[in-house]
Coordinates of C-alpha atoms and ligand atoms in Angstrom, one line a residue:
X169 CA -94.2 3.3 -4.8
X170 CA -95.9 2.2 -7.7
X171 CA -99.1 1.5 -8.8
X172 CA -99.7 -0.3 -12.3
X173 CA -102.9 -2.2 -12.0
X174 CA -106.0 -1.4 -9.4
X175 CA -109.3 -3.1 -9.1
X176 CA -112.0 -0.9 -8.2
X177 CA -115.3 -0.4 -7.7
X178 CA -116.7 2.7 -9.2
X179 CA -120.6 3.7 -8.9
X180 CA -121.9 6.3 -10.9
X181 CA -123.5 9.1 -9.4
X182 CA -125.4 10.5 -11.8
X183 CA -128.8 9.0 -14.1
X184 CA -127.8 10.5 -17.2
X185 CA -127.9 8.1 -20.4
X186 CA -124.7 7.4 -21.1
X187 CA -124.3 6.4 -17.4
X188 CA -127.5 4.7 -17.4
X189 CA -126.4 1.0 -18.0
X190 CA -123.5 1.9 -15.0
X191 CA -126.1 2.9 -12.9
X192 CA -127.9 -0.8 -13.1
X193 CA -125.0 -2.3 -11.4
X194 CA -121.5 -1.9 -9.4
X195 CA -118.9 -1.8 -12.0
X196 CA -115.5 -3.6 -11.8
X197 CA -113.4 -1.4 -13.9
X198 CA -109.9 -1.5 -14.3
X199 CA -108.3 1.5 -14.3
X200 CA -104.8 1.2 -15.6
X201 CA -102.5 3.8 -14.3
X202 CA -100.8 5.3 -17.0
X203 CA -99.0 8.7 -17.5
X204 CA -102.2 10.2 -15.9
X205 CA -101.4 9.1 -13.1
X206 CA -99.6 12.2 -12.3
X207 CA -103.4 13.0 -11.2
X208 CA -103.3 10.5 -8.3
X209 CA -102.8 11.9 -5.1
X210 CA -101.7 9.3 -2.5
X211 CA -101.1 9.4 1.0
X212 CA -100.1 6.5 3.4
X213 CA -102.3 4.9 5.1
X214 CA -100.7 1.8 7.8
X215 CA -103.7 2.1 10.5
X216 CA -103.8 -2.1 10.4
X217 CA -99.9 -2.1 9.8
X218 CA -99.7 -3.2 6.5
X219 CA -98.2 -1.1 3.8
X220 CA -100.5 0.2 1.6
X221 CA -101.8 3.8 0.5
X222 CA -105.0 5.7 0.3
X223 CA -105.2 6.8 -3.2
X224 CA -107.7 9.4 -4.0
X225 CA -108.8 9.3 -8.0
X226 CA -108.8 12.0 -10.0
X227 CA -111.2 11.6 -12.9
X228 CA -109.4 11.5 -16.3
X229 CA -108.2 7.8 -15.7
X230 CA -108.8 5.6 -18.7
X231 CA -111.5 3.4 -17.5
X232 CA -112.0 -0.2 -18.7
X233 CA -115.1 -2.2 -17.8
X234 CA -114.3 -5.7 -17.3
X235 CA -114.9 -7.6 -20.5
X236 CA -115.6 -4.6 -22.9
X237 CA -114.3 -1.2 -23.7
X238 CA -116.2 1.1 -21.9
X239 CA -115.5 3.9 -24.9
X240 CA -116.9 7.2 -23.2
X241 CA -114.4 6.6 -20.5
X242 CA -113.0 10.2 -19.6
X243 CA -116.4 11.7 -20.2
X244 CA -118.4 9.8 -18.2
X245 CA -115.3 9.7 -15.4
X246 CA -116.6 13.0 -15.0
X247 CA -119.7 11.9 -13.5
X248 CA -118.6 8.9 -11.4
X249 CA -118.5 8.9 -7.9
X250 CA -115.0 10.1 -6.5
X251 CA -113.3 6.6 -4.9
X252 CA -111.0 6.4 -2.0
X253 CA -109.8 2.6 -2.9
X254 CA -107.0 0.9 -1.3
X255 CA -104.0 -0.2 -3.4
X256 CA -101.1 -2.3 -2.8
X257 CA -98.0 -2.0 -4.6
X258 CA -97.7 -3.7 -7.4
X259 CA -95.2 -6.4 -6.1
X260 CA -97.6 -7.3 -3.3
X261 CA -100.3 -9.1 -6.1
X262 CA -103.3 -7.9 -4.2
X263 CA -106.4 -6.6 -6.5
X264 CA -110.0 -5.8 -5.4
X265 CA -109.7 -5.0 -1.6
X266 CA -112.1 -5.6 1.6
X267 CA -111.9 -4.7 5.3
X268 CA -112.9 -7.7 7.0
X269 CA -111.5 -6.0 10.6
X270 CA -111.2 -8.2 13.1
X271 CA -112.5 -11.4 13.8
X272 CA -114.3 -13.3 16.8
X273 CA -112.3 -16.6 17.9
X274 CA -114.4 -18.0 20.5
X275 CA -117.4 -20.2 18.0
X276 CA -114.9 -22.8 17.1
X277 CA -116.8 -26.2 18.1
X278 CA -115.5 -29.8 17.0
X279 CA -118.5 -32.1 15.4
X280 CA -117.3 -34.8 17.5
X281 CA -119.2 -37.4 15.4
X282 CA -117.1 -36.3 12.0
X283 CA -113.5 -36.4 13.4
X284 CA -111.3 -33.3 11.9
X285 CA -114.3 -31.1 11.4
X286 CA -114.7 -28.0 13.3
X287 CA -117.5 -25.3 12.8
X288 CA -117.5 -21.7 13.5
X289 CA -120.5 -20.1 14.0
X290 CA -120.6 -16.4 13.0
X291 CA -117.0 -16.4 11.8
X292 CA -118.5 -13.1 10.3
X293 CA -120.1 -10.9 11.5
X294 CA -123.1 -9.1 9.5
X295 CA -121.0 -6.6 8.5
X296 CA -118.4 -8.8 7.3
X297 CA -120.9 -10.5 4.9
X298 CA -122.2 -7.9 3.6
X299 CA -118.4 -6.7 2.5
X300 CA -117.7 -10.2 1.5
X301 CA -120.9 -10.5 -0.3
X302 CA -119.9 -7.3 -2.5
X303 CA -116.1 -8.3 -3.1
X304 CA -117.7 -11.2 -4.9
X305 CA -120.5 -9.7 -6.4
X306 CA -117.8 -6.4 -7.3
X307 CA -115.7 -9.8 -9.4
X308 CA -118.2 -10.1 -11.4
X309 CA -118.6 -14.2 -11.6
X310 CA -122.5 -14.3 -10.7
X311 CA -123.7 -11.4 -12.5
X312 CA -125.6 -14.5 -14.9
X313 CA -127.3 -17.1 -13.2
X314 CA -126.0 -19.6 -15.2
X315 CA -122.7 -18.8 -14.4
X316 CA -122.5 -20.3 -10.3
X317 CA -118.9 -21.5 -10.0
X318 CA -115.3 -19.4 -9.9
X319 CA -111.8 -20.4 -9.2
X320 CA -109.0 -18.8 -8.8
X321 CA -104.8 -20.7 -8.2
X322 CA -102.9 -18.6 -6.9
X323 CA -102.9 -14.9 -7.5
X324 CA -106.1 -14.5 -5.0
X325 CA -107.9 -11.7 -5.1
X326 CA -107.1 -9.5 -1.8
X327 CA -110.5 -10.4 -0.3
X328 CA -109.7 -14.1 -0.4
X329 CA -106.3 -13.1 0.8
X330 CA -107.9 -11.1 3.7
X331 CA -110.2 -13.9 4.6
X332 CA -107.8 -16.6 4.3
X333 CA -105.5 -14.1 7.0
X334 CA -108.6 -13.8 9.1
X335 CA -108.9 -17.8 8.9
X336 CA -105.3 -18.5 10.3
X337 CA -105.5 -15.9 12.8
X338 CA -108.5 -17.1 14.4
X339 CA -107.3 -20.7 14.6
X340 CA -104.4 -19.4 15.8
X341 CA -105.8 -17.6 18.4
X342 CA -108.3 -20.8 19.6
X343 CA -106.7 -22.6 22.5
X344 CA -108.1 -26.3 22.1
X345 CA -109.2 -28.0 25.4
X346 CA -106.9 -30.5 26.9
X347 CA -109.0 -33.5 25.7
X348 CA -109.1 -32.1 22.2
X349 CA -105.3 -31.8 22.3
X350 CA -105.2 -30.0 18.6
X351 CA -108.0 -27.1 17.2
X352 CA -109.4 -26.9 14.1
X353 CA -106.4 -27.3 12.1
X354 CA -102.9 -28.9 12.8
X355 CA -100.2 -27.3 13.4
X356 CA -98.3 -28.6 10.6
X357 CA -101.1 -27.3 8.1
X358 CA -101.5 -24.2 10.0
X359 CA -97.8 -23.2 9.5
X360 CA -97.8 -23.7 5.9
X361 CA -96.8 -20.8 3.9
X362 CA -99.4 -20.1 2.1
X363 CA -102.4 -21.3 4.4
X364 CA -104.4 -21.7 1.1
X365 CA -103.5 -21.4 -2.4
X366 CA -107.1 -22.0 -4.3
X367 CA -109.9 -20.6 -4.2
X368 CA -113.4 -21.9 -5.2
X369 CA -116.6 -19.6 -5.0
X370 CA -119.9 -21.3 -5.7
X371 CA -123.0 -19.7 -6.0
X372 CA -126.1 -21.9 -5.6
X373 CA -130.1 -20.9 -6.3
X374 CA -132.5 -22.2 -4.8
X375 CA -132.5 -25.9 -5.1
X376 CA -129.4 -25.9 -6.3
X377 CA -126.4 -28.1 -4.2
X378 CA -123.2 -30.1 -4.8
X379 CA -123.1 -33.8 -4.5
X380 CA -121.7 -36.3 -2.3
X381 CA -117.9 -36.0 -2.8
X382 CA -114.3 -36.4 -1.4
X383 CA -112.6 -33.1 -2.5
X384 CA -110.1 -34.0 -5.5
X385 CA -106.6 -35.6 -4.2
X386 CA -104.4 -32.9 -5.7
X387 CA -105.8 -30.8 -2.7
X388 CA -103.9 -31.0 0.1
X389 CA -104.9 -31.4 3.5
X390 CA -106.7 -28.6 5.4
X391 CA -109.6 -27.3 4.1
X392 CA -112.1 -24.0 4.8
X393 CA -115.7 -23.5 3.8
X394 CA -117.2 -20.3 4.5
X395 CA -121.1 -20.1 3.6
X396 CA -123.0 -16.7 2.5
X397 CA -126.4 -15.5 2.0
X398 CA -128.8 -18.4 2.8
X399 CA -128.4 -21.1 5.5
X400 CA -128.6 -24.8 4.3
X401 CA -127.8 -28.5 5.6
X402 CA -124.4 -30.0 4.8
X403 CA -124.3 -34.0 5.5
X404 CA -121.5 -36.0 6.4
X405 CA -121.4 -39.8 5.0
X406 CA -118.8 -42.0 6.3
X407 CA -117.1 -43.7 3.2
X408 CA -116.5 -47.1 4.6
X409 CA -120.1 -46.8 6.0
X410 CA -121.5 -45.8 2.9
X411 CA -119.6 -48.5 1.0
X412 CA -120.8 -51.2 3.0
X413 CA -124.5 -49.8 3.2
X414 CA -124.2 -49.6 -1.0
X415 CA -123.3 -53.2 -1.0
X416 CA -125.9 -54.4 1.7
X417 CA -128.0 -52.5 -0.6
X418 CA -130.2 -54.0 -3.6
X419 CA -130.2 -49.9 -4.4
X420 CA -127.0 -48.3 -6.1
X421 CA -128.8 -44.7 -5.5
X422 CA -126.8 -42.8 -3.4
X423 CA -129.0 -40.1 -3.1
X424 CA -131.8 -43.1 -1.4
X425 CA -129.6 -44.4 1.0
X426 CA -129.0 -40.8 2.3
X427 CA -132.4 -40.1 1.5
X428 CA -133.9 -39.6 5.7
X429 CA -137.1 -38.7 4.5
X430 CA -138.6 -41.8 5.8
X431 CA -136.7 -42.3 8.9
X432 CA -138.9 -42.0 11.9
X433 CA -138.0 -38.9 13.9
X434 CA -137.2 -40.4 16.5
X435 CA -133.9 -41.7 14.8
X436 CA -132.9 -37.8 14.6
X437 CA -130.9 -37.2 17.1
X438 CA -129.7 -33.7 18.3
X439 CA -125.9 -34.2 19.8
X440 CA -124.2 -32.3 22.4
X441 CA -126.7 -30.6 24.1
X442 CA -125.0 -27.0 23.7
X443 CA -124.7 -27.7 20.1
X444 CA -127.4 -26.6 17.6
X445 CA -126.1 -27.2 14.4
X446 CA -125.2 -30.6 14.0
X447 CA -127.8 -33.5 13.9
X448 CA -126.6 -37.5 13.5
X449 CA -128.7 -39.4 11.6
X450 CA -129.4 -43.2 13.1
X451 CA -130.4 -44.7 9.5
X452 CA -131.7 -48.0 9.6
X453 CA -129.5 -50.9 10.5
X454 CA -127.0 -51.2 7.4
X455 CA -127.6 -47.8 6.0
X456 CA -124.4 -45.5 6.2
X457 CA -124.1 -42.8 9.1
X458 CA -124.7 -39.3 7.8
X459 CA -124.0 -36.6 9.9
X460 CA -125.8 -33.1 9.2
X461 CA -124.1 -29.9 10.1
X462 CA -126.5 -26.5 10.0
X463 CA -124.5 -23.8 8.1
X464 CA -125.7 -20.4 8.5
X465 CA -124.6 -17.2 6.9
X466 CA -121.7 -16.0 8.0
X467 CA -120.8 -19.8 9.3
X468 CA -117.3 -21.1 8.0
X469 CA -116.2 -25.2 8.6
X470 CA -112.7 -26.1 8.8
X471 CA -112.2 -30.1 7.6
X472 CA -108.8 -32.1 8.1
X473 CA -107.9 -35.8 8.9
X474 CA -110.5 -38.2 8.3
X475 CA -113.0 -35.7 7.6
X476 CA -111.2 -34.6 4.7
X477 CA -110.5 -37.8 3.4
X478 CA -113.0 -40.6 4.4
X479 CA -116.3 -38.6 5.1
X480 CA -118.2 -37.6 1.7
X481 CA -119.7 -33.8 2.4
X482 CA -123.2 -32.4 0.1
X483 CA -126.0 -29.8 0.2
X484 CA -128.9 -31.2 -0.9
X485 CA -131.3 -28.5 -1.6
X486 CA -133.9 -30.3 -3.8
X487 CA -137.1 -30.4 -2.9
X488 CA -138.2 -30.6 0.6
X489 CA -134.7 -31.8 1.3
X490 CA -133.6 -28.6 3.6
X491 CA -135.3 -29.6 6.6
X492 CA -134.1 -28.8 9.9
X493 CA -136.0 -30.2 13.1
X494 CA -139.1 -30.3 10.9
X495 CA -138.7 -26.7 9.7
X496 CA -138.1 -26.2 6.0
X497 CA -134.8 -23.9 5.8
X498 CA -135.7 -20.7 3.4
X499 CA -134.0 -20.9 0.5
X500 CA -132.1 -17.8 -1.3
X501 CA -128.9 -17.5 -3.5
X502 CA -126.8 -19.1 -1.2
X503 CA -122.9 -18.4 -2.1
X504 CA -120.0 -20.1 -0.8
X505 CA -115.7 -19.7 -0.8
X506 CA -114.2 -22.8 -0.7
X507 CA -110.0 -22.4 0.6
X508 CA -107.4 -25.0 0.1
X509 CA -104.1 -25.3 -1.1
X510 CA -102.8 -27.6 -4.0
X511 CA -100.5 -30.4 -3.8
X512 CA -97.2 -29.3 -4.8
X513 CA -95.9 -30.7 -8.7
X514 CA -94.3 -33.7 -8.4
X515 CA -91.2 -33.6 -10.9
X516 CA -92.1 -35.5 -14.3
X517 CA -89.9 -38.4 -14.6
Ligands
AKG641 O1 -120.5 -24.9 -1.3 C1 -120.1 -25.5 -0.4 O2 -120.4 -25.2 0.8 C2 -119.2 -26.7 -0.6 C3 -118.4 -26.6 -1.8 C4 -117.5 -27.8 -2.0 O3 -117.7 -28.8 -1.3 C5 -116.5 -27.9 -3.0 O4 -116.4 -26.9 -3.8 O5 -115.7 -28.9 -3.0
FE2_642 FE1 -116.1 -30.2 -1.5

């Protein structure tokens, strides 16, 4: 089998100087397998049934760090942490690697009031975060906070690979109720080859959020949203609603006609009484119907149908906005990985 191009993390395990700016972070190095790798000592490894090896580094690989030569390479190899990675052959385009294990099925619930949306609460579980978290941190993307949005077509990295697996499975797996008829996706999207094709992950601070949008046309239908790190409020608009509230409306502000923070209370309505996560908003006669969904960590939200397409979906994490049954929701770093799958090409003319 062979091995060109691994992803890896490597931690250093010692303080001395030259090691002392590894030491600050978890490096994503490359290391590219050349002749050395005589010196890799590989053993299979099919426990989950996938073909893949255990590789055990030796430590005169020639180290890159991502985005700069890291010069001292051999030398310092010396003093970095031995790594048992995982590595895929070459042909099967996988890079950094996670072990998400297995999943829970049983959270799926349908937001009745958005139709096509489903939630899952605890898709992960802690641990899985936490080795989610890392992939993402391990890429690199956030390291600045300035830098808050990724996106990979095609050629996903094994953790979004993993996770998109882990998705499908689990939908799979969920038997919908006779009155719902269909789960959380179709079967026609479900069957697709790949599920997903894009990947988008967004990392928010603190009062940081996304708009009220449709998700761009040249994504297809069937889309998966799995949230990380801090919980936060997602609202649901109805487009026609909102279009008609914007036009009954002296007020072009979108954001004020969403705004709820001077509905009474009493117009907050929990629904489904063995549902805690999603709220419907009664605005005042003429306003548009907004729907709020509670995402925690961990949480992921699967949208097809008319939630794709004619409900609008934001965060809005200004101010005071994160308010959950009169509780302000604590705000961190909240990160998100977005999942969907591009239209294909139409042939140019
Ligand atoms: O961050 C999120 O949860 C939503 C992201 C989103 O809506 C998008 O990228 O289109
Ligand atoms: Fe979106």
């Amino acid at each position: 089998m062979k091995f060109t191009k691994l992803n890896i993390c490597i931690k250093s395990k010692t303080h001395s100087d030259h090691l002392a700016h590894l030491n600050r972070e978890t490096i994503t190095a490359q290391i590219m397998l050349s002749d050395r790798c005589a010196d890799l000592n590989s053993k299979t490894d099919d426990a989950n049934g996938n073909e893949k090896n255990t590789l055990i580094l030796k430590l005169n690989l020639v180290c890159t760090r991502k985005g700069d030569r890291f010069s001292n390479a051999s030398r310092a190899g010396r003093n970095l942490v031995l790594c048992r990675i995982e590595a895929y052959p070459e042909s099967g385009g996988y890079s950094s690697q996670i072990r998400l294990g297995a999943n829970r099925s049983d959270q799926w619930v349908k937001v009745d009031e958005v139709e096509g949306l489903w939630h899952c609460s605890q898709f992960l579980s802690t641990e899985q975060q936490t080795a989610l978290t890392k992939a993402i941190t391990t890429e690199g993307w956030f390291s600045q906070p300035q830098h808050n949005q990724a996106m990979r077509f095609g050629d996903l990295p094994g953790w979004t690979l993993e996770l998109c697996a882990l998705i499908g499975q689990s939908i799979r797996s969920y038997e919908p109720s006779s009155a719902d008829k269909i789960g959380p996706l179709p079967n026609d999207i479900l069957d697709r080859e790949p599920l997903f094709d894009q990947m988008i992950a967004n990392s928010y601070q603190p009062g940081e959020g996304i708009k009220a949008h449709v998700d761009l046309m040249r994504f297809e239908d069937g889309i998966a949203i799995i949230s990380l790190e801090s919980a936060c409020v997602m609202s649901f608009a109805h487009l026609e609603d909102s279009a008609e509230s914007l036009r009954q409306t002296e007020s072009t502000n979108v954001e004020s006609v969403l705004d709820d923070a001077f509905l009474p209370r009493s117009s907050c309505q929990q629904l489904q009484s063995n549902v805690s996560f999603v709220r419907e908003i009664h605005q005042k006669s003429g306003l548009a119907k907004r729907v709020d969904v509670l995402l925690k960590p961990g949480d992921l939200i699967v949208s097809h149908g008319p939630s794709r397409y004619f409900w609008t979906h934001e965060i809005d994490r200004s101010k005071d906005k994160q308010i959950w049954f009169g509780k302000l929701i604590d705000q961190r770093q909240r990160i998100s990985v977005t999942l969907r799958r591009l239209c294909a090409q139409k042939d140019a003319d």
